CSV table of C-alpha atoms in Angstrom, one decimal:
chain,number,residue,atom,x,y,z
Y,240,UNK,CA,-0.4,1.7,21.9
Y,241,UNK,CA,-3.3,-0.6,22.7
Y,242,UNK,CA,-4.7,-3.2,20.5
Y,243,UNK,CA,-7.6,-5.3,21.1
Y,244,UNK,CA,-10.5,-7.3,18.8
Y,245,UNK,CA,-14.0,-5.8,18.3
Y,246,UNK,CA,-16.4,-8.3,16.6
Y,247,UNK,CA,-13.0,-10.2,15.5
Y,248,UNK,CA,-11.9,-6.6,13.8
Y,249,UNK,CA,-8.7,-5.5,15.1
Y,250,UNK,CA,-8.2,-2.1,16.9
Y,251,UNK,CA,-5.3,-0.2,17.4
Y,252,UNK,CA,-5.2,2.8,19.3
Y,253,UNK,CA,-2.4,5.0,19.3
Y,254,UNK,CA,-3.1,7.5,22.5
Y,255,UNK,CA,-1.7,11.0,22.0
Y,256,UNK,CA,-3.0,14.5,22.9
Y,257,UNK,CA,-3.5,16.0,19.8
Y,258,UNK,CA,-5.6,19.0,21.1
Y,259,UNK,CA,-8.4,17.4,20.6
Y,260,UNK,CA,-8.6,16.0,17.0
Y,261,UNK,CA,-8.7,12.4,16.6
Y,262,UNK,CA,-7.3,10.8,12.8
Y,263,UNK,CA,-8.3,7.2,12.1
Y,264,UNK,CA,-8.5,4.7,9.5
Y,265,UNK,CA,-10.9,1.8,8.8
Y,266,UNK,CA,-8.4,-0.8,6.5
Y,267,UNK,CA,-10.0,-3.5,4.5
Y,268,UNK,CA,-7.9,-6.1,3.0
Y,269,UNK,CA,-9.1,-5.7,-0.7
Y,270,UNK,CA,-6.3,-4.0,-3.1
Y,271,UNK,CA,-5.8,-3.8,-6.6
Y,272,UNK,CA,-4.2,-7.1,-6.5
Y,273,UNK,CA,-6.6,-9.1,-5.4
Y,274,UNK,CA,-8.2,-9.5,-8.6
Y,275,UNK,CA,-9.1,-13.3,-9.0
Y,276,UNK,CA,-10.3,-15.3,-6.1
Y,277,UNK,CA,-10.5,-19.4,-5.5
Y,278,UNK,CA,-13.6,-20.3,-3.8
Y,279,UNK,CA,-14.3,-23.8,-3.3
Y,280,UNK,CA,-12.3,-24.3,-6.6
Y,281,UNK,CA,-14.0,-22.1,-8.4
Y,282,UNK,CA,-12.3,-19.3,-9.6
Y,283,UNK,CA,-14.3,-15.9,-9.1
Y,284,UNK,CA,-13.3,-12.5,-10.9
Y,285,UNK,CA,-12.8,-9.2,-8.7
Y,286,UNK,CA,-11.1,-6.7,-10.5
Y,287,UNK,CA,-8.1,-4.8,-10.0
Y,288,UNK,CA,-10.3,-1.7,-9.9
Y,289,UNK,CA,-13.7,-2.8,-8.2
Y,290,UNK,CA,-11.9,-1.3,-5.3
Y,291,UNK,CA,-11.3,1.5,-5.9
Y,292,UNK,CA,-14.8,2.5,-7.6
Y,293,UNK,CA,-16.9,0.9,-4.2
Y,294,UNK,CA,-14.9,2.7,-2.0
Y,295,UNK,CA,-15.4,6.0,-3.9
Y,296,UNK,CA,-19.2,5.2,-3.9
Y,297,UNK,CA,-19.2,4.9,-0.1
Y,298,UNK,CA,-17.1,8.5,0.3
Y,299,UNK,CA,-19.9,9.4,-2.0
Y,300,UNK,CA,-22.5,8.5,0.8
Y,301,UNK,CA,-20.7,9.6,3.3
Y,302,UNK,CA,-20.7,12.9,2.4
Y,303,UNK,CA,-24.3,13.1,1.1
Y,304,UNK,CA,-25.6,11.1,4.4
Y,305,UNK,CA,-23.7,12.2,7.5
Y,306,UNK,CA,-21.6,14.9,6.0
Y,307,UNK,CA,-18.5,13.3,6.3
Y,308,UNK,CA,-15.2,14.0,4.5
Y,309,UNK,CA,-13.3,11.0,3.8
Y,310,UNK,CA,-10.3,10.0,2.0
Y,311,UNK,CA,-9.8,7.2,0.2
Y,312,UNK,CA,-6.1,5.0,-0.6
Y,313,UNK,CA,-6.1,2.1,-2.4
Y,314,UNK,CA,-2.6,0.0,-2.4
Y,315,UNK,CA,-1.7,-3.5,-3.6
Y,316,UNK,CA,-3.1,-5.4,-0.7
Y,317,UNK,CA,-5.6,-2.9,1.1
Y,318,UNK,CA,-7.3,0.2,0.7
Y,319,UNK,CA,-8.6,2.2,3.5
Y,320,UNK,CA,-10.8,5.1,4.3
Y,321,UNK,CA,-9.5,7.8,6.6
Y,322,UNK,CA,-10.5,11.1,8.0
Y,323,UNK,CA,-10.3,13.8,10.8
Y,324,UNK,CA,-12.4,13.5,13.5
Y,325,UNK,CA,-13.0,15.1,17.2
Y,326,UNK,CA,-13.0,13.6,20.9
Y,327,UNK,CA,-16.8,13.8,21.0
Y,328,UNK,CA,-17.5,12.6,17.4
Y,329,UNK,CA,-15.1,10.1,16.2
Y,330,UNK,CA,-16.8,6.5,18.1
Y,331,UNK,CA,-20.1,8.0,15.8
Y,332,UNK,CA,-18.4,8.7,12.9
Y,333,UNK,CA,-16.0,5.4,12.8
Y,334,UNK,CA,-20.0,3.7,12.8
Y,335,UNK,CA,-21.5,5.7,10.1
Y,336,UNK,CA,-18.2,4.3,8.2
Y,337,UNK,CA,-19.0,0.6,9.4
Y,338,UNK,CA,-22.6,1.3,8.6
Y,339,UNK,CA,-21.8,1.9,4.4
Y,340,UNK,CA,-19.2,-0.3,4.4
Y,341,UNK,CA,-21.8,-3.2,5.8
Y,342,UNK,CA,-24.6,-2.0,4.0
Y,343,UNK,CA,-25.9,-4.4,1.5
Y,344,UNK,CA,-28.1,-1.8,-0.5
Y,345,UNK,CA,-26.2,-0.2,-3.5
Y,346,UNK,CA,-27.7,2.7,-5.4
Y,347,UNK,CA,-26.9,1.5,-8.7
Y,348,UNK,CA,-27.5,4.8,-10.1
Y,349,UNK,CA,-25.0,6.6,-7.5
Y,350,UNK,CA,-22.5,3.7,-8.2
Y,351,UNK,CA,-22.5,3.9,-11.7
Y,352,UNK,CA,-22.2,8.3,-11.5
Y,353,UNK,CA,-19.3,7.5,-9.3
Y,354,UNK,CA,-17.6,5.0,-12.0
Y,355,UNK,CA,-17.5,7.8,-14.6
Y,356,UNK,CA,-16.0,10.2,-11.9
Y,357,UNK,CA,-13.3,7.7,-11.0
Y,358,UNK,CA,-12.8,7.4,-15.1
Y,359,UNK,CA,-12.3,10.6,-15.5
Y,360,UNK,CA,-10.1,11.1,-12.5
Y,361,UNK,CA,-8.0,7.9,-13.3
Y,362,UNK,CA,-7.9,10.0,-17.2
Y,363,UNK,CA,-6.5,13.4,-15.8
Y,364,UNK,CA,-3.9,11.3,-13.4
Y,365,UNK,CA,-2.9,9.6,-16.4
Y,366,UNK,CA,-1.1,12.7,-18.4
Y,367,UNK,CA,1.0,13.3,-15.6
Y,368,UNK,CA,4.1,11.1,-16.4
Y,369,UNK,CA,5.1,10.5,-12.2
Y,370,UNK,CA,1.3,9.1,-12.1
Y,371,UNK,CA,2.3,6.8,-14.7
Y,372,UNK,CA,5.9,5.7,-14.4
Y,373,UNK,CA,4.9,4.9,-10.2
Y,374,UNK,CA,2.1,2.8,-11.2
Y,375,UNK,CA,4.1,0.7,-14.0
Y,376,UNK,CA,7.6,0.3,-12.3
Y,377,UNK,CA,5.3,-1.6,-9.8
Y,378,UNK,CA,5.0,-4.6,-12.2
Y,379,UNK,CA,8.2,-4.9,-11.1
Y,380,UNK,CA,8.0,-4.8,-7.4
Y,381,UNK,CA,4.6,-6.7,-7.5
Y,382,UNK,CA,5.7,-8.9,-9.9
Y,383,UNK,CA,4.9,-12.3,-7.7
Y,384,UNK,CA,1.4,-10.8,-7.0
Y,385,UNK,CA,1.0,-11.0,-10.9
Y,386,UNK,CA,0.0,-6.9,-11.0
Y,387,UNK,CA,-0.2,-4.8,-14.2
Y,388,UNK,CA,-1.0,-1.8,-14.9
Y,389,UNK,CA,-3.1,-2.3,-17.7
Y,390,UNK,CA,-5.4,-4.4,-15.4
Y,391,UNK,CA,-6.1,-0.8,-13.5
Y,392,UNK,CA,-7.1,0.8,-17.0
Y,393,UNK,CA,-9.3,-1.9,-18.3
Y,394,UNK,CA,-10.8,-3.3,-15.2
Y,395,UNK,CA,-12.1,0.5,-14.2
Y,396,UNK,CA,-13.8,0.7,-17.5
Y,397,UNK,CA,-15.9,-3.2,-16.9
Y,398,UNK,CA,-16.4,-2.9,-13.1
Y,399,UNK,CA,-20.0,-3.9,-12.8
Y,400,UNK,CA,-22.2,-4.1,-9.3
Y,401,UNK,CA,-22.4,-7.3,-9.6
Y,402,UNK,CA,-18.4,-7.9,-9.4
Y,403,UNK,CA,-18.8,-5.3,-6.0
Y,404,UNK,CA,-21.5,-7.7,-4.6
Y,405,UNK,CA,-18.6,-11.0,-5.2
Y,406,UNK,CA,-16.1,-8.5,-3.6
Y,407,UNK,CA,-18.0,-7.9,-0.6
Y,408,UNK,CA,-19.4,-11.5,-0.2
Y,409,UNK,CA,-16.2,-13.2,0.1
Y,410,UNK,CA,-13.6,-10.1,0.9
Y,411,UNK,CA,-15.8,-7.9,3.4
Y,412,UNK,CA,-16.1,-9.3,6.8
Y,413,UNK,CA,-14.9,-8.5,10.2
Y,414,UNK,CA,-11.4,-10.3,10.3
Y,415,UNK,CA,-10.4,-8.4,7.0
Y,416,UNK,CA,-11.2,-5.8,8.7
Y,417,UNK,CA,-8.2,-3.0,11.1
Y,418,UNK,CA,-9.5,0.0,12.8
Y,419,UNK,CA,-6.2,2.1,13.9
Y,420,UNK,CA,-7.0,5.7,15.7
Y,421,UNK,CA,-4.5,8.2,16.8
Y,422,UNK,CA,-5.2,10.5,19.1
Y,423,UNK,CA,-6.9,10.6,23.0
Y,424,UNK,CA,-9.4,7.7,22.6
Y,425,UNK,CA,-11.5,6.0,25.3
Y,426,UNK,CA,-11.1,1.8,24.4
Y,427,UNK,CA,-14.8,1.2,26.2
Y,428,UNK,CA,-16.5,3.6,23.9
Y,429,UNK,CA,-14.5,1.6,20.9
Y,430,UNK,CA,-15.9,-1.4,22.2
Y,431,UNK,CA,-18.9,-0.9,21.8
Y,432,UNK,CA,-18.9,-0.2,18.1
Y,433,UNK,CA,-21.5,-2.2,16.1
Y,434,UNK,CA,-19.8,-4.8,14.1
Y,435,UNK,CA,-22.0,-7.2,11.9
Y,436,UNK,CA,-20.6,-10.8,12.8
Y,437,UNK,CA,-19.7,-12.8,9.9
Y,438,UNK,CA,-18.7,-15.5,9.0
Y,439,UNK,CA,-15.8,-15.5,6.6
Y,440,UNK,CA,-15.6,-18.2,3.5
Y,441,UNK,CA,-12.0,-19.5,2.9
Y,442,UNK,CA,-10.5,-17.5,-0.1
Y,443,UNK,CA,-7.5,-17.8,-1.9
Y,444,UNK,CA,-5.9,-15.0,-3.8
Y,445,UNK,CA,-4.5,-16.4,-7.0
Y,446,UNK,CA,-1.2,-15.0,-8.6
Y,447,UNK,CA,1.2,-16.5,-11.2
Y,448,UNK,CA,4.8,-17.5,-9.7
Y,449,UNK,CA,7.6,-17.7,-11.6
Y,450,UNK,CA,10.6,-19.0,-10.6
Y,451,UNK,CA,13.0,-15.9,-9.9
Y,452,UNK,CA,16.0,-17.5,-10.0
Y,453,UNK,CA,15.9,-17.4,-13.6
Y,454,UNK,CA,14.0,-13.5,-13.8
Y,455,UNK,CA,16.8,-10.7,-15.0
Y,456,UNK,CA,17.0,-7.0,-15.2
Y,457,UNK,CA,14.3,-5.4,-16.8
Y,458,UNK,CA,13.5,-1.7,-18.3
Y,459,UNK,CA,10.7,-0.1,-19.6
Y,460,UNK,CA,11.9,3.1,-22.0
Y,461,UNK,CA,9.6,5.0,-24.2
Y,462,UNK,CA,9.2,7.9,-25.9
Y,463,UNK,CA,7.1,10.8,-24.8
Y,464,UNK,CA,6.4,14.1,-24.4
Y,465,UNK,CA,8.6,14.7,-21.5
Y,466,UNK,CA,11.6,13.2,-19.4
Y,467,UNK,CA,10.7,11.0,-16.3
Y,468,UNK,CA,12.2,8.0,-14.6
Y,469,UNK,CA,12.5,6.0,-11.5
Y,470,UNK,CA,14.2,2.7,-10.9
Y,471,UNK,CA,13.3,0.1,-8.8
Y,472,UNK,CA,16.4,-2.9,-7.2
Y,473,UNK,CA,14.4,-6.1,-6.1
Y,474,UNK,CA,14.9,-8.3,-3.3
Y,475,UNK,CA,13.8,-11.4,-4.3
Y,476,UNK,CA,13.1,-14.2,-2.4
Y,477,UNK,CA,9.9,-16.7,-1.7
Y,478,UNK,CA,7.0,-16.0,-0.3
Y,479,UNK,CA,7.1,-15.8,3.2
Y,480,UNK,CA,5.5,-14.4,6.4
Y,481,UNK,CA,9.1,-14.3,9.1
Y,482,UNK,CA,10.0,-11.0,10.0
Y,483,UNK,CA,8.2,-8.9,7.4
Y,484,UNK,CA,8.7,-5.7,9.7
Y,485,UNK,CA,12.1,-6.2,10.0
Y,486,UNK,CA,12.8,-6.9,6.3
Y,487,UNK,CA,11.3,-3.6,5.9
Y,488,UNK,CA,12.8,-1.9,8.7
Y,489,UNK,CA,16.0,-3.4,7.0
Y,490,UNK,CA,14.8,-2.4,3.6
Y,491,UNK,CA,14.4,1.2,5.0
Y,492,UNK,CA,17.8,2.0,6.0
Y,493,UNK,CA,19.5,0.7,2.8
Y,494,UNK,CA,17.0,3.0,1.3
Y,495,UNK,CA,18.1,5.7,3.0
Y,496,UNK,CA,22.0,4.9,2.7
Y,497,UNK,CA,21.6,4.9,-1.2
Y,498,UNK,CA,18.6,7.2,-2.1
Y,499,UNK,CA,18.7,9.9,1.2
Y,500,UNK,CA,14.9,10.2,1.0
Y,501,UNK,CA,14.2,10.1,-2.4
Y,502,UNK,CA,12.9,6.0,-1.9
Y,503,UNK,CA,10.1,4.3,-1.1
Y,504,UNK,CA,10.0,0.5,0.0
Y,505,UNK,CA,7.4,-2.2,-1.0
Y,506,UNK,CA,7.6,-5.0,1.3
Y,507,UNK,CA,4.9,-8.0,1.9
Y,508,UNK,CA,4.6,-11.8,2.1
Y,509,UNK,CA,5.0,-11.8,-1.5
Y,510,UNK,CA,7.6,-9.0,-2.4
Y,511,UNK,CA,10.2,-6.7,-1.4
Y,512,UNK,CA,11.4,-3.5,-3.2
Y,513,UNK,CA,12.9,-0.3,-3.1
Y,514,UNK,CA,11.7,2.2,-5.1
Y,515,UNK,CA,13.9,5.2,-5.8
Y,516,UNK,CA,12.9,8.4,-7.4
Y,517,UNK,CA,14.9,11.8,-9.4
Y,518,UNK,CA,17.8,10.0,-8.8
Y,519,UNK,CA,19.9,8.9,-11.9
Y,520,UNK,CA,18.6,5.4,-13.3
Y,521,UNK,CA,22.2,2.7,-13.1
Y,522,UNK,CA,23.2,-0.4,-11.2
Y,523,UNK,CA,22.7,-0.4,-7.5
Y,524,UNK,CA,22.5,-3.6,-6.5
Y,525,UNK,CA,26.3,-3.8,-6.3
Y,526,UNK,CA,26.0,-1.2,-3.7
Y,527,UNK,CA,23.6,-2.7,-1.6
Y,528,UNK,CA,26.0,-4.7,0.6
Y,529,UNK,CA,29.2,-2.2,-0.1
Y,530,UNK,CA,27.0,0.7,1.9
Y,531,UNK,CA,26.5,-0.9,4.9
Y,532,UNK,CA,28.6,0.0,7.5
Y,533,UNK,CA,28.6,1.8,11.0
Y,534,UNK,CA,28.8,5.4,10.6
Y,535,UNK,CA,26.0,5.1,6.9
Y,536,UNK,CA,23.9,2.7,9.5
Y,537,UNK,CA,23.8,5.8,12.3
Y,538,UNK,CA,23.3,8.6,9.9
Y,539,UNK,CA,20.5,7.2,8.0
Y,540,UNK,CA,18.8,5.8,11.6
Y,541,UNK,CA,19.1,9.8,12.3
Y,542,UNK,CA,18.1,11.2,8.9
Y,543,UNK,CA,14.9,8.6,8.7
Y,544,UNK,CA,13.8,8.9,12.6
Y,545,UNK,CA,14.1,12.8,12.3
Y,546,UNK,CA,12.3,12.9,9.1
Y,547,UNK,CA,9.4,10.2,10.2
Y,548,UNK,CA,8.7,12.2,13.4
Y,549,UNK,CA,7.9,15.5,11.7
Y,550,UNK,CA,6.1,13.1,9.2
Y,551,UNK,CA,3.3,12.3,12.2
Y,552,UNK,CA,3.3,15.4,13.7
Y,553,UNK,CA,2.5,17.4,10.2
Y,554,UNK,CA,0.7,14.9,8.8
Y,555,UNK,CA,-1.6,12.5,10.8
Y,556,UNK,CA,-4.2,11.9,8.1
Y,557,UNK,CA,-1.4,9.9,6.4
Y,558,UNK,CA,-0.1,8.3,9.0
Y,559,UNK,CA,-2.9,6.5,10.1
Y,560,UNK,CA,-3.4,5.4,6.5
Y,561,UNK,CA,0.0,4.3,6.1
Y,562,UNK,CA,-0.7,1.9,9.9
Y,563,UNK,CA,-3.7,0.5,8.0
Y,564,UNK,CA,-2.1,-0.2,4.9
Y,565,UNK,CA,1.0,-2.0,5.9
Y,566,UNK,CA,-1.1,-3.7,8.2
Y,567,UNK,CA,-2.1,-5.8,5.0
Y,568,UNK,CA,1.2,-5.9,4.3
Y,569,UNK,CA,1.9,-8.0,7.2
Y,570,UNK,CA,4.0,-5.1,9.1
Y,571,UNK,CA,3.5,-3.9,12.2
Y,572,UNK,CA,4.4,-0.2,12.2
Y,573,UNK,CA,6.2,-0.3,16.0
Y,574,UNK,CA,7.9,-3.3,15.3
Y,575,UNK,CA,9.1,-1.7,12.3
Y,576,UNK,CA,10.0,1.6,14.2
Y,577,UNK,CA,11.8,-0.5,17.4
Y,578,UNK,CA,13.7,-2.1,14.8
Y,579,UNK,CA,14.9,0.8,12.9
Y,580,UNK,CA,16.1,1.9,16.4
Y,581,UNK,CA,18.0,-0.6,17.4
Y,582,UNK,CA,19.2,-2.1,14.2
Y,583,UNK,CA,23.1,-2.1,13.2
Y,584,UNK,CA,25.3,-2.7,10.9
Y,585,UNK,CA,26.0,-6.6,11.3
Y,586,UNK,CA,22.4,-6.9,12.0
Y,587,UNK,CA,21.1,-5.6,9.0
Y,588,UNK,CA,24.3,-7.5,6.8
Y,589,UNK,CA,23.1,-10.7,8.9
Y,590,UNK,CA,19.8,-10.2,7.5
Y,591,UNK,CA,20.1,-10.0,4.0
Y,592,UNK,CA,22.5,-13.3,3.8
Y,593,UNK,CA,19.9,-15.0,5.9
Y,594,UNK,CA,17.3,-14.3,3.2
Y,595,UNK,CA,19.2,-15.1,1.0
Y,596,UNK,CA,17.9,-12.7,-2.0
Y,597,UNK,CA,18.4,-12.4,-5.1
Y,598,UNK,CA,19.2,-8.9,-6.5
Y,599,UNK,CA,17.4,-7.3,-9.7
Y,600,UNK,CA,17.0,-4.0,-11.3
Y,601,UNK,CA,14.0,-2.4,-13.1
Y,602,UNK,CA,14.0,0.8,-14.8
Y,603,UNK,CA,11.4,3.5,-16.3
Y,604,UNK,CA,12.3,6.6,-18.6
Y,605,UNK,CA,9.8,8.1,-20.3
Y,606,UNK,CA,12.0,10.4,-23.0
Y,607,UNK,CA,11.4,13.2,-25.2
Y,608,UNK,CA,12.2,12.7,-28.7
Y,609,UNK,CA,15.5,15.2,-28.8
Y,610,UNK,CA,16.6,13.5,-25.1
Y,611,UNK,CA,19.7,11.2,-24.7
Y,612,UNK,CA,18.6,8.2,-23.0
Y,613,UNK,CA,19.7,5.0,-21.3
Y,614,UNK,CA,20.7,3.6,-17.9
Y,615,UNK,CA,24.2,4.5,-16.6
């Protein structure tokens, strides 16, 4: 791995043979969190959504200017656009990307065309209940970011151009910027990738605290149409930016000890969360500490390692997103790989008294009418 500053972006290569193909992903620190801004005490409103709708614009142009297939992610703090490219197109293409994301002229018409197909994407999504129930168990594991899920709905419906313009003014500049590629890369040709050089204006992301000390269990049950759940146990703790790769490194294998794949983990400066899915919803937190020991340490580090490496080699597109995203997250991916590694038992015990966190639930079922229900 190689890392190094174009223009004050950061770059990461990753340098692999991959026959070839190069994958990349150009991250931008914007999510659907950062929906009010302080500027020079003035408070300025983003959107949870204005994301979301730009970056589909730009895949838009993309495709219709270069004929270039993008995805697009948008998480809590970033979203990114990623693609597969070749050894002798991939320094062109990363500056086509560059070149939209830069470019101060928006086609209002092609904006606003791309706001009703993001509608009536967002619309379709909706119906399906595992869309829904991931998106609203994470005002629960966002909860100190101040995240909703109604924010999602009803910003996407108000996003205006002129709420993409305040985005990109004060959100959009080189050191919000992470380039990570994977694949055989040359770092000379990368350095010479035309960055625009601005200079950034001091931001600050404004959420609502509450003190968690005093925050309990929560669930969310409703009726519907059909059954789904998920659950979510919360570490909670302050805000902080020590050892955010190894919380989630450490996060991971308790993960893996109580869920055995079936888990996600949410961890940044602000949170930290497992998510655990088509498992039965009841009390975990008790387990937490009651799970950790030798041989559950060693057979998750197997389980996890085995299953991550088959996760790169069969699919690269989403690993170079995931690099970019938890970038923003404050994790560095291969200091969160070392540590799974080498990680044991004590270790990971030590860690969790050090922080010091305090353990909650949160619960989603979505019921049909004739179901049983509740929480074990």
């Amino acid at each position: 791995m190689q890392a190094f500053e174009v223009a004050d972006s950061i770059v990461c290569m990753n340098n692999t043979p991959l026959q070839g193909d190069v994958y990349i992903s150009i991250t931008t620190g914007i999510g659907f969190t950062s929906r009010k801004i302080r500027v020079d005490k003035v408070e300025k409103f983003i959107g949870a959504s204005t994301a979301n709708v730009y970056f589909n614009y730009v895949k838009t142009v993309l495709k219709k200017k270069y004929k270039l297939e993008v995805g697009i992610s948008v998480s809590a703090n970033a979203t990114s656009v990623y693609w597969k490219s070749s050894e002798e197109q991939y320094v062109t293409e990363m500056q086509y990307v560059l070149n939209e994301l830069f470019n101060n002229f928006i086609d209002e018409g092609l904006f606003m065309k791309e706001k009703k197909s993001t509608i009536e994407r967002f619309q379709t999504h909706y119906k399906n209940l595992e869309f829904r129930g991931r998106l609203k168990i994470m005002e629960f594991s966002h909860k100190n970011k101040d995240y909703q899920f109604e924010y999602l709905t009803k910003d996407l419906l108000n996003v205006t151009v002129e709420e993409v313009r305040t985005m990109r003014n004060y959100l959009l500049f080189p050191q919000n910027l992470f380039l990570f590629i994977h694949g055989s890369t040359n770092k000379d040709a990368v350095k010479q990738l035309a960055i625009p050089n601005i200079t950034p204006t001091h931001v600050q992301y404004l959420f609502r605290l509450e003190d968690y000390h005093f925050l309990q269990d929560e669930a969310f049950i409703k009726k519907s149409k059909d059954d789904y759940q998920c659950g979510c146990i919360k570490f909670e703790r302050g805000p902080t930016f020590e050892h955010i790769s190894k919380e989630y490194a450490v996060l991971t294998l308790i993960g893996e000890m109580l869920f055995n794949g079936y888990f996600s983990i949410e961890v940044d400066h602000m949170d930290a969360s497992i998510i655990y899915f088509e498992t039965p919803l009841r009390k975990y937190k008790h387990d937490v500490i009651r799970i950790i020991d030798r041989d559950n340490v060693e057979k998750a580090k197997i389980r996890f390692l085995k299953r991550f490496d088959q996760f790169i080699g069969q699919q690269p597109h989403a690993f170079v997103e995931m690099a970019g995203r938890h970038h923003f997250d404050k994790i560095n991916i291969y200091e969160w790989y070392d540590s799974i590694k080498t990680l044991n038992a004590k270790e990971i015990k030590d860690f969790v008294q050090v922080r010091d966190y305090k353990i909650r639930e949160g619960y989603i079922h979505y019921y049909k009418e004739e179901s049983k229900y509740g929480i074990i």
